[in-house]
Amino acid sequence: MPRFIYFSLQVNTLNKELQSEFIEVMNEIWASDQIRSAVLISSKPGCFVAGADINMLAACKTPQEAAQVSQEGQKMFEKLEKSTKPIVAAISGSCLGGGLELAISCQYRIAIKDRKTVLGVPEVLLGILPGAGGTQRLPKMVGVPAAFDMMLTGRSIRADRAKKMGLVDQLVEPLGPGLKPPEERTIEYLEEVAVSFAKGLADKKISSKRNKGLMEKLTSYAMTIPFVRQQIYKKVEEQVQKQTKGLYPAPLKIIDKFGELAMTKESKALMGLYHGQVLCKKNKFGAPQKEVKQLAILGAGLMGAGIAQVSVDKGLNTILKDATLAGLGRGQQQVFKGLNDKVKKKALTSFERDSIFSNLTGQLDYQNFEKADMVIEAVFEDLSLKHKVLKEVEAVIPDHCVFASNTSALPINEIAAVSKRPEKVIGMHYFSPVDKMQLLEIITTQKTSKDTTASAVAVGLKQGKVIVVVKDGPGFYTTRCLAPMMSEVIRILQEGVGPKKLDSLTTSFGFPVGAATLADEVGVDVAKHVAEDLGKAFGERFGGGSLELLQQMVAKGFLGRKSGKGFYIYQEGSKDKNLNSDMDSILAGLKLPARPEVSSDEDIQYRLVTRFVNEAVMCLQEGILATPAEGDIGAVFGLGFPPCLGGPFRFVDLYGAQKVVDRLRKYEAAYGKQFTPCQLLIDHANSPGKKFYP
Amino acid sequence: MTSILTYTFKSLPSTSKWALRFSLRPLSCSSQLWAAPAVQTKSKKTLAKPNIRNIVVVDGVRIPFLLSGTSGLLHRTNVPKEVVDYIIFGTVVQEVKTSNVAREAALGAGFSDKTPAHTVTMACISANQAMTTGVGLIASGQCDVIVAGGVELMSDVPIRHSRKMRKMMLDLNKAKTLGQRLSLISKFRLNFLSPELPAVAEFSTNETMGHSADRLAAAFAVSRLEQDEYALRSHTLAKKAQDEGLLSDVVPFKVPGKDTVTKDSGIRPSSLEQMAKLKPAFIKPYGTVTAANSSFLTDGASAMLIMAEEKALAMGYKPKAYLRDFVYVSQDPKDQLLLGPTYATPKVLEKAGLTMNDIDVFEFHEAFSGQILANFKAMDSDWFTQNYMGRKTKVGSLPLEKFNNWGGSLSLGHPFGATGCRLVMAAANRLRKEGGQYSLVAACAAGGQGHAMIVEAYPK
């Protein structure tokens, strides 16, 4: 009689203790003649193995140490792969990184077909590579092109797709309610099925060999021809270079460089971002007293409709109110289109789309607002208009209802000034496009209650956002950091650097979007609005380029992408963008003499980045930001600060505070106060041991 | 499709001779494989309600449920045209040309062209819907005599052109000039010709019913053996009932070009060993639902004559049973697709003021063995009833000795639209045969819906 041993992974990241425990149990299995096969399963629903413990790598001091971690993993998985007793991996939930490497070392894989079950090797996102043999096994299993795609993009693959690719052998559909909660029974069932396959494999009734399709056979044959292989590698390298602009070292390093890779600055920065993101996906304010079930959104513009989309998508009942039928219709169409795009990508079925869309109610009046638990206003950025809707809404909503304002620059306490219950007023700053941008900046005033904050964070998390909570003040955190940099952008343009050149300078520094393109995307009118407001609030420090440039652009209707013209010309259906030649006369009229001592390519890049970083550090100094981690997450996820630099605070730590201050001093000499380093930054420069991150 | 329906119509009694024939059946054949139920003491004398008309089933017939692939026509009887006020028929897979199949069949069957007819659809409980619609019309005093039934012709389902082809053909109709037509035709691609088969899959979830049943069985931990055993029981009981002539609602039917069919053709008692050899039909290769423990798709039709009691008596009929309280329920079409009976049973019992002990005869639609057994377990589970049905205690366990004693959809077959009437006729006939008073009829249906009805024996 075959006997089966189960052991459950208590911790779902592979750390050193688990590694040794695992080897012990496996040795027992291999040694026993009672055991003919084994099943590997996690008792934790929703997580098979989420990968190697990042801290294990972060704790490594030298490349040799990191390489050893990788080698130990390789040895363990090699033994597993060569096991004469079949081992079945039963996968429910995330099977990532080391988890997937573990699974593909087994003889057979069975996965739950649900949304939570994803397989992937996201190491590249942390600046490293699959270190435990995944780079060798994956191509054998799914073919070289698919394996490269997985390893170089880090994308997660859902179970059904994984089955088609040959990454898993069997799928198990999740079960509904029976005599136990569905998740619990589904795991049990997965185990039952896995055990039956383990028996079948041991009895040789089932073969773990897969029949390869014709295409697969052809591609694997083609890969044996050196010329074809070289061509593919070349193509892949080009692709990677294009995507990363050579800033991310991981994709092109080969496996034996793993140790070195884990120690690069970029890898440290990316791991830091990973940790920060985990932190910003938690509600540190606790559970709100009343869960928000009915949401109302005022204003069906780009932002309002975007917020509505991410809300209904997660099952929140949402009212979308606008002042006009045309505006409302446009907003509803935007939500529908957003959902329909998911159908086209097969992320949703058309039925699910309809069912999600039915969570949305469009209306022109305040009907049913008495049942709302939270109202988010996304009306035009105008204080008197915001006051008007706040008063209207407060007349109809219940006492517990939170009033959130989506604004990018208007101080929340000024909005709350007309409120009868300022403790219920909070800022929720979403980023456009709402369904793509992960960040949500929540702004609390002195009077905002903790429960209101908890409620806003809970809604944001439900919408799938990464959240930073900041104190109120002009421009909060994100807008405030961006403003001085944009002001510098204008000055650089005035000094005669063309938008194309400026874009290439910023993207080659690591910004995902060039500075001139960013202005077009945000909207020149919005930029002007913000620049005027913050200029008033902060005075000279926010100076630099001339506001006149933005004012003239707005006057001519060059509002950026939304009006078809900005620095560039945008045409429907065309991806190429040409310079807007009408800008030449505006730029010529406002031309400033360039200062040769600070106008090298590198200087231009650093003028932009140091102003950004200096302002960010000042936000921490003034208490707008609670932690440097939130500052980094906000800058990277909301503003596109180069992820390979890890955010402004990580940048100061890795680059060196002294060097940042030196740069600022150099530019201060040329331009004055706008570059004066803030006190906290000077403190860090003066005591080299002082770091934002331990 | 209309021909078999027409035929079923025509088989309905114009006089009470059917009832007479059935009542003459010898009583000696009542011995049961699974012990015959003892008649319980009743908590209620009868379910008649003040100010509401009693509604009775005068009789019901069906043509044998055939495995898909045969159909036809033979027997003709005269039908009293004027008596019927209204005709309601249920069907599931609709033929575009006969979208109101009830009317076409009624005309073809020689009913008065003055008798209106409409078609209802509610998946597997379409015939139930036809009956209860009729009950509503009689109870509200709008009609006295209703013919209700259902029909399904699985061997000839409409197959549509693909959407692209349909659009092109419609556009061609509208095109005015040769140029327009040519430009349309130039858009033709070979894949336009691939047809669109009607699926037995849920529209909302895209999951076939068998697949859902397999998951349901797994959720309730119903084993393959349990399912095969239950299926074997169904076939064995159906065979016995057939041999003893208990399936008296069946009328013979001549298949054109083939032999006359007098019996349900799907009853095939097998052995557990043979059933165990079958491969899973839906979740491959490790599922538990197989062809042997699923109901099979059949052609078939059934019809019932429903009347207000006083009308039936005035016309000299001897009714078979009262149709009493009924409920419809619905739930999650993904994970609880086939749990309709679990939800409907306690509701209808409460509505009628009865308990499980008052029921002498259970007639449930057997979509799958796994589905029936999952419903048993759900009703007997405190956890399920508390967490999903919002009830304090479990519904209770069903007495198997009273359950589907003459076979069920697993063995007799399941023409989607026609099963409801078979259930009610089996319930009525069993009550007469076994001597009970109340019967509970329940069924599940696609879309996550369910139905239950109390049938009360007519005093002899």
PDB file of N, CA and C in Angstrom, chain A residues 443-491:
ATOM      1  N   ILE A 443      -5.533  63.114   2.015  1.00  0.00           N
ATOM      2  CA  ILE A 443      -5.086  64.306   2.718  1.00  0.00           C
ATOM      3  C   ILE A 443      -5.979  64.558   3.915  1.00  0.00           C
ATOM      4  N   THR A 444      -5.363  64.641   5.093  1.00  0.00           N
ATOM      5  CA  THR A 444      -6.140  64.886   6.303  1.00  0.00           C
ATOM      6  C   THR A 444      -5.863  66.296   6.801  1.00  0.00           C
ATOM      7  N   THR A 445      -6.894  66.949   7.321  1.00  0.00           N
ATOM      8  CA  THR A 445      -6.699  68.256   7.930  1.00  0.00           C
ATOM      9  C   THR A 445      -6.549  68.057   9.435  1.00  0.00           C
ATOM     10  N   GLN A 446      -6.316  69.151  10.155  1.00  0.00           N
ATOM     11  CA  GLN A 446      -6.229  69.101  11.624  1.00  0.00           C
ATOM     12  C   GLN A 446      -7.501  68.511  12.217  1.00  0.00           C
ATOM     13  N   LYS A 447      -8.620  68.818  11.537  1.00  0.00           N
ATOM     14  CA  LYS A 447      -9.906  68.448  12.114  1.00  0.00           C
ATOM     15  C   LYS A 447     -10.398  67.071  11.665  1.00  0.00           C
ATOM     16  N   THR A 448      -9.837  66.524  10.592  1.00  0.00           N
ATOM     17  CA  THR A 448     -10.312  65.228  10.093  1.00  0.00           C
ATOM     18  C   THR A 448     -10.178  64.160  11.175  1.00  0.00           C
ATOM     19  N   SER A 449     -11.260  63.414  11.415  1.00  0.00           N
ATOM     20  CA  SER A 449     -11.206  62.405  12.475  1.00  0.00           C
ATOM     21  C   SER A 449     -10.496  61.160  11.977  1.00  0.00           C
ATOM     22  N   LYS A 450     -10.017  60.379  12.926  1.00  0.00           N
ATOM     23  CA  LYS A 450      -9.270  59.175  12.586  1.00  0.00           C
ATOM     24  C   LYS A 450     -10.178  58.180  11.863  1.00  0.00           C
ATOM     25  N   ASP A 451     -11.444  58.121  12.294  1.00  0.00           N
ATOM     26  CA  ASP A 451     -12.365  57.180  11.664  1.00  0.00           C
ATOM     27  C   ASP A 451     -12.627  57.559  10.207  1.00  0.00           C
ATOM     28  N   THR A 452     -12.707  58.865   9.951  1.00  0.00           N
ATOM     29  CA  THR A 452     -12.890  59.320   8.566  1.00  0.00           C
ATOM     30  C   THR A 452     -11.703  58.875   7.715  1.00  0.00           C
ATOM     31  N   THR A 453     -10.488  59.012   8.272  1.00  0.00           N
ATOM     32  CA  THR A 453      -9.295  58.590   7.545  1.00  0.00           C
ATOM     33  C   THR A 453      -9.330  57.087   7.305  1.00  0.00           C
ATOM     34  N   ALA A 454      -9.690  56.339   8.349  1.00  0.00           N
ATOM     35  CA  ALA A 454      -9.753  54.878   8.208  1.00  0.00           C
ATOM     36  C   ALA A 454     -10.723  54.501   7.097  1.00  0.00           C
ATOM     37  N   SER A 455     -11.828  55.220   7.055  1.00  0.00           N
ATOM     38  CA  SER A 455     -12.852  54.942   6.054  1.00  0.00           C
ATOM     39  C   SER A 455     -12.340  55.222   4.641  1.00  0.00           C
ATOM     40  N   ALA A 456     -11.650  56.350   4.477  1.00  0.00           N
ATOM     41  CA  ALA A 456     -11.121  56.705   3.154  1.00  0.00           C
ATOM     42  C   ALA A 456     -10.057  55.705   2.710  1.00  0.00           C
ATOM     43  N   VAL A 457      -9.201  55.297   3.656  1.00  0.00           N
ATOM     44  CA  VAL A 457      -8.158  54.330   3.312  1.00  0.00           C
ATOM     45  C   VAL A 457      -8.804  52.996   2.924  1.00  0.00           C
ATOM     46  N   ALA A 458      -9.855  52.595   3.672  1.00  0.00           N
ATOM     47  CA  ALA A 458     -10.521  51.323   3.374  1.00  0.00           C
ATOM     48  C   ALA A 458     -11.118  51.338   1.967  1.00  0.00           C
ATOM     49  N   VAL A 459     -11.753  52.455   1.612  1.00  0.00           N
ATOM     50  CA  VAL A 459     -12.329  52.549   0.261  1.00  0.00           C
ATOM     51  C   VAL A 459     -11.221  52.504  -0.789  1.00  0.00           C
ATOM     52  N   GLY A 460     -10.139  53.245  -0.537  1.00  0.00           N
ATOM     53  CA  GLY A 460      -9.016  53.265  -1.481  1.00  0.00           C
ATOM     54  C   GLY A 460      -8.423  51.873  -1.677  1.00  0.00           C
ATOM     55  N   LEU A 461      -8.267  51.145  -0.576  1.00  0.00           N
ATOM     56  CA  LEU A 461      -7.704  49.797  -0.684  1.00  0.00           C
ATOM     57  C   LEU A 461      -8.636  48.904  -1.473  1.00  0.00           C
ATOM     58  N   LYS A 462      -9.950  49.081  -1.220  1.00  0.00           N
ATOM     59  CA  LYS A 462     -10.920  48.281  -1.956  1.00  0.00           C
ATOM     60  C   LYS A 462     -10.807  48.567  -3.454  1.00  0.00           C
ATOM     61  N   GLN A 463     -10.532  49.822  -3.778  1.00  0.00           N
ATOM     62  CA  GLN A 463     -10.380  50.193  -5.190  1.00  0.00           C
ATOM     63  C   GLN A 463      -9.037  49.724  -5.759  1.00  0.00           C
ATOM     64  N   GLY A 464      -8.251  49.069  -4.920  1.00  0.00           N
ATOM     65  CA  GLY A 464      -6.998  48.503  -5.404  1.00  0.00           C
ATOM     66  C   GLY A 464      -5.848  49.498  -5.432  1.00  0.00           C
ATOM     67  N   LYS A 465      -5.948  50.542  -4.629  1.00  0.00           N
ATOM     68  CA  LYS A 465      -4.933  51.594  -4.685  1.00  0.00           C
ATOM     69  C   LYS A 465      -3.795  51.355  -3.696  1.00  0.00           C
ATOM     70  N   VAL A 466      -2.648  51.931  -4.043  1.00  0.00           N
ATOM     71  CA  VAL A 466      -1.538  52.055  -3.107  1.00  0.00           C
ATOM     72  C   VAL A 466      -1.699  53.432  -2.478  1.00  0.00           C
ATOM     73  N   ILE A 467      -1.689  53.500  -1.146  1.00  0.00           N
ATOM     74  CA  ILE A 467      -2.145  54.728  -0.506  1.00  0.00           C
ATOM     75  C   ILE A 467      -1.063  55.406   0.332  1.00  0.00           C
ATOM     76  N   VAL A 468      -0.904  56.704   0.116  1.00  0.00           N
ATOM     77  CA  VAL A 468      -0.103  57.483   1.051  1.00  0.00           C
ATOM     78  C   VAL A 468      -1.030  58.481   1.738  1.00  0.00           C
ATOM     79  N   VAL A 469      -0.855  58.621   3.050  1.00  0.00           N
ATOM     80  CA  VAL A 469      -1.689  59.565   3.794  1.00  0.00           C
ATOM     81  C   VAL A 469      -0.807  60.734   4.209  1.00  0.00           C
ATOM     82  N   VAL A 470      -1.191  61.934   3.790  1.00  0.00           N
ATOM     83  CA  VAL A 470      -0.352  63.109   4.064  1.00  0.00           C
ATOM     84  C   VAL A 470      -1.176  64.194   4.745  1.00  0.00           C
ATOM     85  N   LYS A 471      -0.448  65.163   5.314  1.00  0.00           N
ATOM     86  CA  LYS A 471      -1.123  66.292   5.965  1.00  0.00           C
ATOM     87  C   LYS A 471      -1.504  67.331   4.913  1.00  0.00           C
ATOM     88  N   ASP A 472      -2.477  68.130   5.281  1.00  0.00           N
ATOM     89  CA  ASP A 472      -2.954  69.172   4.380  1.00  0.00           C
ATOM     90  C   ASP A 472      -1.911  70.289   4.233  1.00  0.00           C
ATOM     91  N   GLY A 473      -1.935  70.928   3.112  1.00  0.00           N
ATOM     92  CA  GLY A 473      -1.018  72.039   2.846  1.00  0.00           C
ATOM     93  C   GLY A 473      -1.092  72.303   1.364  1.00  0.00           C
ATOM     94  N   PRO A 474      -0.657  73.456   0.874  1.00  0.00           N
ATOM     95  CA  PRO A 474      -0.781  73.748  -0.552  1.00  0.00           C
ATOM     96  C   PRO A 474      -0.058  72.685  -1.385  1.00  0.00           C
ATOM     97  N   GLY A 475      -0.774  72.056  -2.286  1.00  0.00           N
ATOM     98  CA  GLY A 475      -0.171  71.041  -3.150  1.00  0.00           C
ATOM     99  C   GLY A 475       0.060  69.704  -2.472  1.00  0.00           C
ATOM    100  N   PHE A 476      -0.343  69.592  -1.204  1.00  0.00           N
ATOM    101  CA  PHE A 476      -0.133  68.354  -0.429  1.00  0.00           C
ATOM    102  C   PHE A 476       1.306  67.894  -0.585  1.00  0.00           C
ATOM    103  N   TYR A 477       1.480  66.629  -0.995  1.00  0.00           N
ATOM    104  CA  TYR A 477       2.846  66.159  -1.203  1.00  0.00           C
ATOM    105  C   TYR A 477       3.175  66.072  -2.700  1.00  0.00           C
ATOM    106  N   THR A 478       2.355  65.310  -3.430  1.00  0.00           N
ATOM    107  CA  THR A 478       2.729  65.012  -4.816  1.00  0.00           C
ATOM    108  C   THR A 478       2.769  66.267  -5.682  1.00  0.00           C
ATOM    109  N   THR A 479       1.702  67.041  -5.656  1.00  0.00           N
ATOM    110  CA  THR A 479       1.647  68.223  -6.507  1.00  0.00           C
ATOM    111  C   THR A 479       2.755  69.198  -6.121  1.00  0.00           C
ATOM    112  N   ARG A 480       3.010  69.271  -4.820  1.00  0.00           N
ATOM    113  CA  ARG A 480       4.018  70.206  -4.335  1.00  0.00           C
ATOM    114  C   ARG A 480       5.411  69.837  -4.832  1.00  0.00           C
ATOM    115  N   CYS A 481       5.710  68.542  -4.920  1.00  0.00           N
ATOM    116  CA  CYS A 481       7.023  68.132  -5.420  1.00  0.00           C
ATOM    117  C   CYS A 481       7.144  68.361  -6.919  1.00  0.00           C
ATOM    118  N   LEU A 482       6.020  68.151  -7.582  1.00  0.00           N
ATOM    119  CA  LEU A 482       6.045  68.247  -9.038  1.00  0.00           C
ATOM    120  C   LEU A 482       6.200  69.702  -9.486  1.00  0.00           C
ATOM    121  N   ALA A 483       5.589  70.631  -8.716  1.00  0.00           N
ATOM    122  CA  ALA A 483       5.533  72.020  -9.161  1.00  0.00           C
ATOM    123  C   ALA A 483       6.916  72.652  -9.385  1.00  0.00           C
ATOM    124  N   PRO A 484       7.834  72.548  -8.419  1.00  0.00           N
ATOM    125  CA  PRO A 484       9.147  73.158  -8.693  1.00  0.00           C
ATOM    126  C   PRO A 484       9.853  72.511  -9.875  1.00  0.00           C
ATOM    127  N   MET A 485       9.648  71.204 -10.044  1.00  0.00           N
ATOM    128  CA  MET A 485      10.284  70.549 -11.177  1.00  0.00           C
ATOM    129  C   MET A 485       9.690  71.062 -12.483  1.00  0.00           C
ATOM    130  N   MET A 486       8.357  71.242 -12.518  1.00  0.00           N
ATOM    131  CA  MET A 486       7.733  71.746 -13.731  1.00  0.00           C
ATOM    132  C   MET A 486       8.208  73.166 -14.019  1.00  0.00           C
ATOM    133  N   SER A 487       8.386  73.936 -12.958  1.00  0.00           N
ATOM    134  CA  SER A 487       8.868  75.297 -13.129  1.00  0.00           C
ATOM    135  C   SER A 487      10.254  75.282 -13.779  1.00  0.00           C
ATOM    136  N   GLU A 488      11.067  74.306 -13.364  1.00  0.00           N
ATOM    137  CA  GLU A 488      12.396  74.153 -13.949  1.00  0.00           C
ATOM    138  C   GLU A 488      12.290  73.713 -15.405  1.00  0.00           C
ATOM    139  N   VAL A 489      11.282  72.858 -15.691  1.00  0.00           N
ATOM    140  CA  VAL A 489      11.051  72.410 -17.067  1.00  0.00           C
ATOM    141  C   VAL A 489      10.828  73.620 -17.966  1.00  0.00           C
ATOM    142  N   ILE A 490      10.002  74.543 -17.475  1.00  0.00           N
ATOM    143  CA  ILE A 490       9.701  75.726 -18.280  1.00  0.00           C
ATOM    144  C   ILE A 490      10.964  76.556 -18.511  1.00  0.00           C
ATOM    145  N   ARG A 491      11.746  76.698 -17.424  1.00  0.00           N
ATOM    146  CA  ARG A 491      12.968  77.490 -17.597  1.00  0.00           C
ATOM    147  C   ARG A 491      13.897  76.845 -18.625  1.00  0.00           C
TER     148      ARG A 491
END
